[in-house]
C-alpha positions as a Markdown table, in Angstrom:
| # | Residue | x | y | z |
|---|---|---|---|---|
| 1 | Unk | 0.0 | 0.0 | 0.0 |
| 2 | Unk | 1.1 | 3.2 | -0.9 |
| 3 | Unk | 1.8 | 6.5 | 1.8 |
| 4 | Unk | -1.1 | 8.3 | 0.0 |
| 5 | Unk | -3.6 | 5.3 | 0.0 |
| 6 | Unk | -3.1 | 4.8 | 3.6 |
| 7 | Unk | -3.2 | 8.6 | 4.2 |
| 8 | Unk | -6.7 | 8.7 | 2.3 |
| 9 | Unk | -8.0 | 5.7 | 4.7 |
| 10 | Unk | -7.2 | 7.5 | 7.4 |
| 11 | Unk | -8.4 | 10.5 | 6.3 |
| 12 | Unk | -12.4 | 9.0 | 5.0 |
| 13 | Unk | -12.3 | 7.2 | 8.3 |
| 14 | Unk | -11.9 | 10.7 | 10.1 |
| 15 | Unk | -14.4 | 12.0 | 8.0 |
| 16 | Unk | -16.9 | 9.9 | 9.0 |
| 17 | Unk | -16.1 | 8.6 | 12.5 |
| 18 | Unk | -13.8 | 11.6 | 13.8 |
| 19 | Unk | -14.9 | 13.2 | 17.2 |
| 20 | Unk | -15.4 | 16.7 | 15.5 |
| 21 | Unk | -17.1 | 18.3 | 18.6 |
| 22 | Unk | -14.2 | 18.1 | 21.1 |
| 23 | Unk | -14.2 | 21.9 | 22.7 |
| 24 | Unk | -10.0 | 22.1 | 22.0 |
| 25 | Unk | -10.6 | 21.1 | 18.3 |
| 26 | Unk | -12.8 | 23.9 | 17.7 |
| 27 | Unk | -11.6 | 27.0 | 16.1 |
| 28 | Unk | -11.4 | 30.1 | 17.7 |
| 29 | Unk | -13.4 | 33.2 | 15.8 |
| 30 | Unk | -11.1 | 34.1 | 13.4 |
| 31 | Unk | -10.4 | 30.3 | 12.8 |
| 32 | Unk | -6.8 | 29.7 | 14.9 |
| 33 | Unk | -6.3 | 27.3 | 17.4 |
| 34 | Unk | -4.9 | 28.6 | 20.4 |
| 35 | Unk | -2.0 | 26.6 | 21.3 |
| 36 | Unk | -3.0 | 26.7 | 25.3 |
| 37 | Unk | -6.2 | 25.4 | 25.1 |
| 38 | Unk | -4.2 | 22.5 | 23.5 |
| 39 | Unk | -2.0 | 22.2 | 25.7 |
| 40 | Unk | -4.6 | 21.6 | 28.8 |
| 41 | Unk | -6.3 | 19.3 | 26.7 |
| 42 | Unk | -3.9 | 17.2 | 25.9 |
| 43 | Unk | -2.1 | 17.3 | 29.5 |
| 44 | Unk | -5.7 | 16.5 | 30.7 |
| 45 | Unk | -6.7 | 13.7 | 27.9 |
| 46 | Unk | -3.1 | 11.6 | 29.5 |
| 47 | Unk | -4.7 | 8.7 | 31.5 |
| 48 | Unk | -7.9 | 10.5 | 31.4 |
| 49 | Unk | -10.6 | 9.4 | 29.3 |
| 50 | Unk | -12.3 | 12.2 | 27.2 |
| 51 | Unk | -15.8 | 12.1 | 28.5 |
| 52 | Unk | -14.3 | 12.8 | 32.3 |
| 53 | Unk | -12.1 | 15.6 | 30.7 |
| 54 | Unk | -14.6 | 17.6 | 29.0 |
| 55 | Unk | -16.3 | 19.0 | 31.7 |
| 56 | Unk | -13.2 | 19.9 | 33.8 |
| 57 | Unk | -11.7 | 21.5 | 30.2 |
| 58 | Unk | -14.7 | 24.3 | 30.7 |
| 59 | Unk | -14.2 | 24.6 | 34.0 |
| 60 | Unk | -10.5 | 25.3 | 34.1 |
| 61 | Unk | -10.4 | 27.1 | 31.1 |
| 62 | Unk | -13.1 | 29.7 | 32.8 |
| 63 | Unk | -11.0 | 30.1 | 35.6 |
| 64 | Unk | -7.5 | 30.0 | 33.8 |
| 65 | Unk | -8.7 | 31.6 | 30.1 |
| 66 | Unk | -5.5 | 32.2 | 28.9 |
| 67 | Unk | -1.3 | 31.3 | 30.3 |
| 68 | Unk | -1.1 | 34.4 | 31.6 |
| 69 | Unk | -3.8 | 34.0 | 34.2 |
| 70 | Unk | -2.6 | 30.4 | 35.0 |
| 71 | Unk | 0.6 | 31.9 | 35.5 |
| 72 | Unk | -0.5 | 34.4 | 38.4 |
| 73 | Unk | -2.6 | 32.2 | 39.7 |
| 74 | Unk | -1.5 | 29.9 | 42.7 |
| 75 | Unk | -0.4 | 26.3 | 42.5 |
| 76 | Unk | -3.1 | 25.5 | 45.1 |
| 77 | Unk | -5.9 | 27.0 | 43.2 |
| 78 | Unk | -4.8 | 25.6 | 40.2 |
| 79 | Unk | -4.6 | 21.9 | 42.1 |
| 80 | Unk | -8.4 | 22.5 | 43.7 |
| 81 | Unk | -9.8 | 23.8 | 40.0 |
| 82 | Unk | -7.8 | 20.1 | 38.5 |
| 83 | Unk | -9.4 | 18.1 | 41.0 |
| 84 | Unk | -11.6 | 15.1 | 40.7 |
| 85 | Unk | -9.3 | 14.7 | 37.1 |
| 86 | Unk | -6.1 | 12.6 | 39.0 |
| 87 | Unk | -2.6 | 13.1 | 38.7 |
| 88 | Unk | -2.5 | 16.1 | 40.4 |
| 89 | Unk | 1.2 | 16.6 | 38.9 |
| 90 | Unk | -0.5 | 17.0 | 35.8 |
| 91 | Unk | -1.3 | 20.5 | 37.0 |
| 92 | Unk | 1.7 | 21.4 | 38.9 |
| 93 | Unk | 3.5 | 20.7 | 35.4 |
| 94 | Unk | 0.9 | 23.1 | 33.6 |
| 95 | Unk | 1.0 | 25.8 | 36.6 |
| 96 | Unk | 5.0 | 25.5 | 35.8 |
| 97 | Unk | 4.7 | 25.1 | 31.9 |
| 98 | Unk | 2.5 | 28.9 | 32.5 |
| 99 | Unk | 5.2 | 30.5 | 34.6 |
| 100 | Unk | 8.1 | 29.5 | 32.1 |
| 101 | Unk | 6.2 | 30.9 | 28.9 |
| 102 | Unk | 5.6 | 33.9 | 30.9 |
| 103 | Unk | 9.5 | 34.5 | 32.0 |
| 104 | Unk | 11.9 | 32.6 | 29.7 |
| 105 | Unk | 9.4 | 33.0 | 26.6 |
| 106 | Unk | 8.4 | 36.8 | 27.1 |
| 107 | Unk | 4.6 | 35.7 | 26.8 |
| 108 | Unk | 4.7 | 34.3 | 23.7 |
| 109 | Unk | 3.7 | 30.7 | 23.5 |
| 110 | Unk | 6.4 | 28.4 | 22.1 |
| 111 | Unk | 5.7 | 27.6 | 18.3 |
| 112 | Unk | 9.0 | 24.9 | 17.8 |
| 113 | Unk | 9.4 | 21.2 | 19.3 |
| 114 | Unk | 12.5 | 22.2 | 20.7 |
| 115 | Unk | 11.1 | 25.3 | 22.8 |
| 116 | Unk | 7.3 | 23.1 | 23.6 |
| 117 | Unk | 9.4 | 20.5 | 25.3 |
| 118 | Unk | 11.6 | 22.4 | 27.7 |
| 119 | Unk | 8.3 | 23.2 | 29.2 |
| 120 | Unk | 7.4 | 21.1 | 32.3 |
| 121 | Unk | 5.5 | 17.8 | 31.6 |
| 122 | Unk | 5.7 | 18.6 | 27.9 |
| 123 | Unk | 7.3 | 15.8 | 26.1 |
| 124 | Unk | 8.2 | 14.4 | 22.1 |
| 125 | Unk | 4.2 | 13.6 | 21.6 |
| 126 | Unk | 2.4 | 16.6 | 23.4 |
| 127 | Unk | 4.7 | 19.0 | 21.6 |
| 128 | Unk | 3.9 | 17.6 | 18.3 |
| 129 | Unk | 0.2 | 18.0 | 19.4 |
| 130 | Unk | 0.4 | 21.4 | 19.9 |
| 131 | Unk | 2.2 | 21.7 | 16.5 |
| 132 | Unk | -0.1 | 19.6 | 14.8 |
| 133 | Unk | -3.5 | 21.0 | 16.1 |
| 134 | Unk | -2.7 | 24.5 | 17.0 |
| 135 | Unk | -0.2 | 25.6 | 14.3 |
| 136 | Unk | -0.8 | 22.9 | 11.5 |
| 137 | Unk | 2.5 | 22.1 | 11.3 |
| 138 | Unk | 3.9 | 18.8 | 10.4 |
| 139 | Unk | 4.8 | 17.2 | 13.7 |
| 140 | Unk | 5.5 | 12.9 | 14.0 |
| 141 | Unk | 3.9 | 11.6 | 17.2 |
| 142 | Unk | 1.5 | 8.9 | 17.9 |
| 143 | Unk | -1.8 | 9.4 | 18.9 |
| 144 | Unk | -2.2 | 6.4 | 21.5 |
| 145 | Unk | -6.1 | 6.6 | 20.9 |
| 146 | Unk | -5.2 | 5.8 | 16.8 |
| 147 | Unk | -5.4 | 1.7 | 17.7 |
């Protein structure tokens, strides 16, 4: 089988069968994904299954909208908003990844594999998730959920 014939499989099986109404897959307004709503998802969605997730997405994401709240905010607040999801160093690793953006990025949210995965609990597969979903760039990493 050739690349592109396996590529179009995947692709019509997407199509048809793809969860197209996940909150973090949505576009924003003027059609970007915004690379820290991926992030939380995806640091959520590890050992979490999605149904559990979803709620808890909306929940921290309208206490913590954006990094820079996050970032201000305190470990402890961020821990008692994450709760009920499990591993609570999950959220310490976001709290951190927040604080890091803010100081050794100047804000801006890392847009390269090698910047995403100095950030705490950011590793080969969530970087390429944020490059892949938020800035549609090509990025190898297994989706563990592909099977």
């Amino acid at each position: 089988m050739k690349a592109t014939e396996f590529q179009n499989i995947v692709w019509e099986y997407y199509d048809q069968h793809g969860r197209h109404d996940l909150p973090w897959r949505k576009p924003e307004a003027d059609g970007s994904f915004n690379p820290y709503k991926i992030l939380v998802s995806e640091l959520m969605l590890q050992q979490t299954q999605v149904n559990r997730v979803i709620p808890k997405y909306h929940e921290f994401l309208a206490k913590f909208p954006d990094v820079q709240r996050l970032a201000q905010a305190s470990v402890g607040d961020v821990l008692v908003t994450w709760s009920g999801l499990g591993y609570n160093r999950r959220a310490k690793y976001l709290w951190q990844a927040a604080q890091k953006i803010q100081t050794d990025f100047a804000r801006k949210f890392p847009n390269t594999a090698e910047d995403l995965v100095t950030l705490p609990g950011v590793g080969k597969n969530t970087a390429g998730a944020v490059l892949a979903y938020a800035y549609n760039q090509p990025a190898v990493f297994i989706e563990t959920n592909i099977r």
